[in-house]
Short mmCIF file of C-alpha atoms in Angstrom, two decimals:
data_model
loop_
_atom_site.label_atom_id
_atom_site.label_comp_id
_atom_site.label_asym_id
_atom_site.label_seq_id
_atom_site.Cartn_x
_atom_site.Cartn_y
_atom_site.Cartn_z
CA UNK A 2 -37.10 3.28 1.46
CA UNK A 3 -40.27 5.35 1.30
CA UNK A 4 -41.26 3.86 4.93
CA UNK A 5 -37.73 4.44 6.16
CA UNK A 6 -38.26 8.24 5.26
CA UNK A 7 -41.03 9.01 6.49
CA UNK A 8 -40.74 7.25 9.92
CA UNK A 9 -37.66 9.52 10.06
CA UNK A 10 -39.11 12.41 9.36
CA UNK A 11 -41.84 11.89 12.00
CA UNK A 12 -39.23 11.16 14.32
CA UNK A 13 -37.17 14.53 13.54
CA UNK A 14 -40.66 16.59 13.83
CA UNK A 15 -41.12 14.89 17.10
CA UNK A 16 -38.36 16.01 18.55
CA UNK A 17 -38.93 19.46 17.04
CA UNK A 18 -42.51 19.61 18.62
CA UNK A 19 -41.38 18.07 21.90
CA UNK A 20 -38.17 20.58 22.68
CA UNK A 21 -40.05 23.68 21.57
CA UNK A 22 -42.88 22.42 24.03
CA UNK A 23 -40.12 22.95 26.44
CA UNK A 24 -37.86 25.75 25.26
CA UNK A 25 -38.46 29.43 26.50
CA UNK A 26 -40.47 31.46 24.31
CA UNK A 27 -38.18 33.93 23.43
CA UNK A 28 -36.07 30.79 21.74
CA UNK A 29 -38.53 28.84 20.07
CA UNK A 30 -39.97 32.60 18.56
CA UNK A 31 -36.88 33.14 17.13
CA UNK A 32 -35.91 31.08 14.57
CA UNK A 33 -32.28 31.52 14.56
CA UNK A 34 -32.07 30.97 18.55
CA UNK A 35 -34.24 27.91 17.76
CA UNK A 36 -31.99 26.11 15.59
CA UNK A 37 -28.97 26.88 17.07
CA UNK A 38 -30.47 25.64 20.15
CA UNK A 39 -31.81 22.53 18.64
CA UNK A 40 -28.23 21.81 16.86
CA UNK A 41 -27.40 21.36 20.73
CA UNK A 42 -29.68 18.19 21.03
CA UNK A 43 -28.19 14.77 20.15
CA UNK A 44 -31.53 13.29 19.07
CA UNK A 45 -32.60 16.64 17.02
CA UNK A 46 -29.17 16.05 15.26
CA UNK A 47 -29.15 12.07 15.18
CA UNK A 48 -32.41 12.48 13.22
CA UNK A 49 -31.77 15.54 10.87
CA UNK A 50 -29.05 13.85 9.56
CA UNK A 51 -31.12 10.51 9.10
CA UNK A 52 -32.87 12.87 6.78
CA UNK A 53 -30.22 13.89 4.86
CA UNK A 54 -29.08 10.32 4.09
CA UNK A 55 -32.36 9.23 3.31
CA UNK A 56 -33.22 12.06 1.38
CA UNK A 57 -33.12 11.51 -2.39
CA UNK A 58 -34.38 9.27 -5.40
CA UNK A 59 -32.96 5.92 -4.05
CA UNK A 60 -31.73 3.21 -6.64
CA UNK A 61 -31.22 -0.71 -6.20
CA UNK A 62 -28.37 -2.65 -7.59
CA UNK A 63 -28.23 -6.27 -8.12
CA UNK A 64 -24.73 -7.62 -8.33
CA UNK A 65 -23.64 -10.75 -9.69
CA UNK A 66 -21.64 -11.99 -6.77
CA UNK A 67 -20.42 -15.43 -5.12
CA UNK A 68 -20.35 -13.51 -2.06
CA UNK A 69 -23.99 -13.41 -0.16
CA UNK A 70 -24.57 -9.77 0.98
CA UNK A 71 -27.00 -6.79 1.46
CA UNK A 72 -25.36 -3.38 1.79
CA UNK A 73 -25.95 0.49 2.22
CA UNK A 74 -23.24 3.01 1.64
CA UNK A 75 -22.52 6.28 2.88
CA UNK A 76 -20.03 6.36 -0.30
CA UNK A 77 -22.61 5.78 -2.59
CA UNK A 78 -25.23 7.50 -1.56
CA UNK A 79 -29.37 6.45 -2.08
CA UNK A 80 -28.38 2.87 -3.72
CA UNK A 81 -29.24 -0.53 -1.69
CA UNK A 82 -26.79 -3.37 -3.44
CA UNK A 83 -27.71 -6.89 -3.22
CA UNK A 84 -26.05 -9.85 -4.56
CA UNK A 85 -27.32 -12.50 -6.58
CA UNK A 86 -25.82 -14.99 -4.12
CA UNK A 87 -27.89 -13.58 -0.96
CA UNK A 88 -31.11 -14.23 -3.27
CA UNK A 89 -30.07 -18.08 -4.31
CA UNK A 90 -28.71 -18.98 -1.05
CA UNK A 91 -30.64 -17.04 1.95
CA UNK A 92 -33.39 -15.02 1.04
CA UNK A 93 -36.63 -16.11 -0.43
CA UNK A 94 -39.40 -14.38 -0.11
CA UNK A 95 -40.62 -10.54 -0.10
CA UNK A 96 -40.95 -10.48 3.87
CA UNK A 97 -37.01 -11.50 3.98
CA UNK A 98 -35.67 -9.29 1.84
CA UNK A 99 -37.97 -6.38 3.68
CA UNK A 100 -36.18 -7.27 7.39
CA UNK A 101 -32.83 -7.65 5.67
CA UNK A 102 -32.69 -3.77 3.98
CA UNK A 103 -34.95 -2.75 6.55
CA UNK A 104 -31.59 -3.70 9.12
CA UNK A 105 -29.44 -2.26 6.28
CA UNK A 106 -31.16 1.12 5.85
CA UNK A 107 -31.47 1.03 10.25
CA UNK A 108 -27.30 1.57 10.00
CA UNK A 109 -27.28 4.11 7.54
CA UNK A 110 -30.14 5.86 9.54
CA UNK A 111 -28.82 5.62 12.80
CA UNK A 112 -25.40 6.49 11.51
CA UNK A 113 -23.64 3.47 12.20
CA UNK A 114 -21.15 3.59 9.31
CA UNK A 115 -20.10 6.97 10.00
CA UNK A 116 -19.65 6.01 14.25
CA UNK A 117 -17.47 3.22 13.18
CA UNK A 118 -15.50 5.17 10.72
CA UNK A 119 -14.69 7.68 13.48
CA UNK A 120 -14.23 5.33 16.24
CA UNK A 121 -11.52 3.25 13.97
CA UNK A 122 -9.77 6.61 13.08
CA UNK A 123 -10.00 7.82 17.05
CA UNK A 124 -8.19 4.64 17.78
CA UNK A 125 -5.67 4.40 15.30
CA UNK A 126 -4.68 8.01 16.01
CA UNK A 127 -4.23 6.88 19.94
CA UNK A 128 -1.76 4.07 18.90
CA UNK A 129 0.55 6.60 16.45
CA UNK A 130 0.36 8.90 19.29
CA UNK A 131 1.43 6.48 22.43
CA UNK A 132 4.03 4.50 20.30
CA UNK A 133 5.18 8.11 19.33
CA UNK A 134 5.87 8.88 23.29
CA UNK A 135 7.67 5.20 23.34
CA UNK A 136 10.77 6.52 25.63
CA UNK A 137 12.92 3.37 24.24
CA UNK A 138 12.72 4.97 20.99
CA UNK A 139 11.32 1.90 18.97
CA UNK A 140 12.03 -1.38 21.56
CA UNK A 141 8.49 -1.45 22.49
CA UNK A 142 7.28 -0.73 19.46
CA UNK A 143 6.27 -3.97 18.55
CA UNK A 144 4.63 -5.10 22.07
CA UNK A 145 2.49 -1.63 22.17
CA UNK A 146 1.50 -2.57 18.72
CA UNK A 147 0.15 -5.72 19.77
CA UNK A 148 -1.57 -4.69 22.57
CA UNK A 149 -3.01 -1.58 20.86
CA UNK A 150 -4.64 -3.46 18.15
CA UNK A 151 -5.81 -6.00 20.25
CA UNK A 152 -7.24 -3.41 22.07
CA UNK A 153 -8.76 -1.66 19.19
CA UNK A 154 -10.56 -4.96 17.66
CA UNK A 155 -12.06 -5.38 20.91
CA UNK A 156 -13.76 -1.85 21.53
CA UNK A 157 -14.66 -1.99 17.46
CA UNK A 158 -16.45 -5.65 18.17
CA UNK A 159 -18.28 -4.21 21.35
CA UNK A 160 -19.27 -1.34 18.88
CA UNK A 161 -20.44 -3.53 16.67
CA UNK A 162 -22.87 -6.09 18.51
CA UNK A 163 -24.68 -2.70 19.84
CA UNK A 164 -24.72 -1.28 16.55
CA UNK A 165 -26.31 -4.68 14.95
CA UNK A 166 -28.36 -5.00 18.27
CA UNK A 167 -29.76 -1.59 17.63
CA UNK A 168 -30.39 -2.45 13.50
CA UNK A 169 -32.01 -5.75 14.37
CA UNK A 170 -34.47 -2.77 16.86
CA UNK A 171 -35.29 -0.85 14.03
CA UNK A 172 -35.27 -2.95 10.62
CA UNK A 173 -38.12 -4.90 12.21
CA UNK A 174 -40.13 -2.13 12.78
CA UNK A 175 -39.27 -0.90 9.22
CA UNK A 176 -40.12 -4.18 7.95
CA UNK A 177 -43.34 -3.99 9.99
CA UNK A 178 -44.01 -0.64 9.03
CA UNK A 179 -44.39 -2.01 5.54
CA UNK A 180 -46.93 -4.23 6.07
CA UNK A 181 -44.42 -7.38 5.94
CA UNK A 182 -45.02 -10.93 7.41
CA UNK A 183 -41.74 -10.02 10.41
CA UNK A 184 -42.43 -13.44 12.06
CA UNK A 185 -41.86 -15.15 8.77
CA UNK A 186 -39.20 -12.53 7.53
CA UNK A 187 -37.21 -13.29 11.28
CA UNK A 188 -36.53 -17.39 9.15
CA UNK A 189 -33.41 -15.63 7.22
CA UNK A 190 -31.67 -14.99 10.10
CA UNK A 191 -32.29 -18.91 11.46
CA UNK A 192 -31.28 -20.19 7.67
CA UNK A 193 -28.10 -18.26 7.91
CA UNK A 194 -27.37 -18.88 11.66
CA UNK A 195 -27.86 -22.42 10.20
CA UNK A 196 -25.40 -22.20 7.52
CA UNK A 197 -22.97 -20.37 9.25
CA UNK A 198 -22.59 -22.93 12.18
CA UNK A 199 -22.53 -25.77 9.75
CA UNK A 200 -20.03 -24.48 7.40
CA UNK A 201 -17.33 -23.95 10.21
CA UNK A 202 -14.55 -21.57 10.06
CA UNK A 203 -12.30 -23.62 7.18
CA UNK A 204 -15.43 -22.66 4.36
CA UNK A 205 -15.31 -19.37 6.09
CA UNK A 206 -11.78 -18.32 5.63
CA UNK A 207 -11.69 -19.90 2.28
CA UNK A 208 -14.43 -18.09 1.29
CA UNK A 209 -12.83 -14.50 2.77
CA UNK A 210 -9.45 -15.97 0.58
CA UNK A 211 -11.69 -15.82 -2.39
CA UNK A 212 -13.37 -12.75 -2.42
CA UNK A 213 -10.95 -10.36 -2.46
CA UNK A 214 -12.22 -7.39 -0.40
CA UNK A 215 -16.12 -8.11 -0.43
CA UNK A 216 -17.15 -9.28 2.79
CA UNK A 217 -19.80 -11.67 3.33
CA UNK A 218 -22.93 -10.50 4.99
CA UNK A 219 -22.27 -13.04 7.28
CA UNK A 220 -18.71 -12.01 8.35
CA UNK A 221 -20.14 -8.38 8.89
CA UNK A 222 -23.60 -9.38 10.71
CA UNK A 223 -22.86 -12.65 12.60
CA UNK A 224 -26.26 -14.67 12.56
CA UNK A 225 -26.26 -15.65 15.93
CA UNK A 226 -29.78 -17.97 17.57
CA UNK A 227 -29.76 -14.89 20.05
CA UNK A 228 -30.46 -12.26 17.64
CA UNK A 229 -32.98 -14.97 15.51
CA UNK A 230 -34.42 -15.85 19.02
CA UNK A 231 -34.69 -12.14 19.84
CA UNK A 232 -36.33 -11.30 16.24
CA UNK A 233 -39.22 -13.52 16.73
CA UNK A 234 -40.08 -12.12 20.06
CA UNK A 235 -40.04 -8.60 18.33
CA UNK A 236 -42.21 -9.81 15.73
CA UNK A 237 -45.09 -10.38 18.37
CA UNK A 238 -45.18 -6.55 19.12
CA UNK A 239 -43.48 -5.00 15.42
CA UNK A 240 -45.73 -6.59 12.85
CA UNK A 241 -48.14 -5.51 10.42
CA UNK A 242 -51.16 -5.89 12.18
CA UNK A 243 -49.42 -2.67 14.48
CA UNK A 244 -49.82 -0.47 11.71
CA UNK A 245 -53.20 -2.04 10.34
CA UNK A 246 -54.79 1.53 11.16
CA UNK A 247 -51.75 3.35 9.66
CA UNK A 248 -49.50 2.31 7.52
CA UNK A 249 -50.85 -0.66 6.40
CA UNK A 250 -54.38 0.55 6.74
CA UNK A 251 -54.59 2.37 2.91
CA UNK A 252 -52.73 -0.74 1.55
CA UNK A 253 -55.30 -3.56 3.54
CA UNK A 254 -58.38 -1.30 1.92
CA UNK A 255 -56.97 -1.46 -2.02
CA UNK A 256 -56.71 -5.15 -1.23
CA UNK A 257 -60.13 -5.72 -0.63
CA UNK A 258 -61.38 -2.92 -2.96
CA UNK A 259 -58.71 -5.84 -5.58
CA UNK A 260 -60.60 -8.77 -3.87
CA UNK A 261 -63.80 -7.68 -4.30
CA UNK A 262 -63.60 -6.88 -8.18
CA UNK A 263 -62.30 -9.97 -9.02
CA UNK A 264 -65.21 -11.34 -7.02
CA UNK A 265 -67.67 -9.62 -8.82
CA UNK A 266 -65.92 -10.70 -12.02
CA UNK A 267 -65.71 -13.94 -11.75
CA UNK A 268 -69.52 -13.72 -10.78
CA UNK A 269 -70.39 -12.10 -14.28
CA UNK A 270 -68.14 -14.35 -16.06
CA UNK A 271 -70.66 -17.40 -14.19
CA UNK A 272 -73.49 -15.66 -15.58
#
């Protein structure tokens, strides 16, 4: 989370710098006129609330689950659950488990949860309020129901492959931002796509008949080859030797400063 935070706070003072490179002077003197102004800007906003979610002393939560999944929660607020069945089935190593909350923590940042609790809402409202205007007072109740939900699981799916298409973006750079191995952290998403295609859909709705109202990670973030196929192409450019002079720079010098005392031990233990 510490990598999340600050690559949103450099994005939030980038916008800051970059609009008030642009803004009159008698605005961007005045503090007031300034942030009113900047509470204008989509990105200004997208990111300042980043910050507030991330903001915090964040906690994680292993839970002792049948049900494989990694999960963020506006609700609950600075705590990243995972369940012991995403560690014994899918994820196995540090570089995994980095791209999988780095895609997690991508949602909560770009505010995925809280676009998809509105858009649901939005929609709903729009079917009470056109079945409320049905002139046959109730006969076409039932068809505009139909149609209407149809309608809303479609524009709520659309939502969603953008919203995981923009998380897959992201949680690699997060992960890469950490100094993980992305290339080898992108073989989750193959072992689940794996899993998921040879399980087929009679283990999947008996597993959703099982677990009450947990989802699967799976059921929420279908593991396509697409999104595998596009993470190792990402993991050419978002990787840790990106940040070698950054990020991982400090972390790449205590390693050597590490390797080079047990060197010098091992040389006095010879001795």
């Amino acid at each position: 989370t510490g990598v999340a935070r600050k690559f949103v706070e450099q994005e939030l003072q980038k916008v800051i710098s970059d609009r008030m490179k642009i803004f009159p002077k008698d605005i961007v003197d005045d503090e007031n006129k300034l942030y009113r102004t900047l509470l204008k800007d989509d990105e200004f906003r997208l990111w300042a609330h980043a910050k507030q979610r991330m903001d915090g002393k964040w906690k994680y939560h292993l839970v002792t689950s049948e049900i494989p999944n990694a999960f963020v929660s506006e609700l609950l607020p600075q705590r990243i659950f995972v369940t012991t069945r995403m560690l014994e089935q899918f994820v196995q190593t540090d570089d995994e488990m980095a791209l999988v909350l780095g895609h997690e923590l991508s949602h909560l940042i770009l505010g995925h949860v809280s676009n998809s609790n509105t858009l649901g809402t939005f929609l709903r409202t729009v079917e009470v309020l056109l079945l409320s205007l049905d002139p046959t007072e109730g006969v076409l109740s039932l068809g505009f129901m139909s149609l209407l939900a149809g309608s809303r699981a479609a524009l709520l799916a659309a939502n969603s492959r953008d919203a995981e298409a923009e998380a897959d973006a992201l949680g690699i750079k997060l992960a890469a931002m950490g100094c993980y191995n992305t290339r080898a952290a992108a073989e989750v998403f193959d072992r689940m796509h794996k899993h998921d295609t040879e399980s087929g859909e009679a283990k999947a709705e008996e597993a959703m008949s099982s677990s009450g109202s947990i989802l699967s990670f799976l059921d929420s973030h279908p593991p396509t080859e697409e999104r595998y196929e596009y993470l190792i192409k990402a993991s050419e450019e978002e990787n840790a030797e990106r940040y070698s002079t950054t990020n991982c720079g400090g972390m790449r010098q205590i390693f050597r400063e590490m390797l080079k005392r047990e060197k010098e031990e091992e040389k006095d233990e010879g001795k």
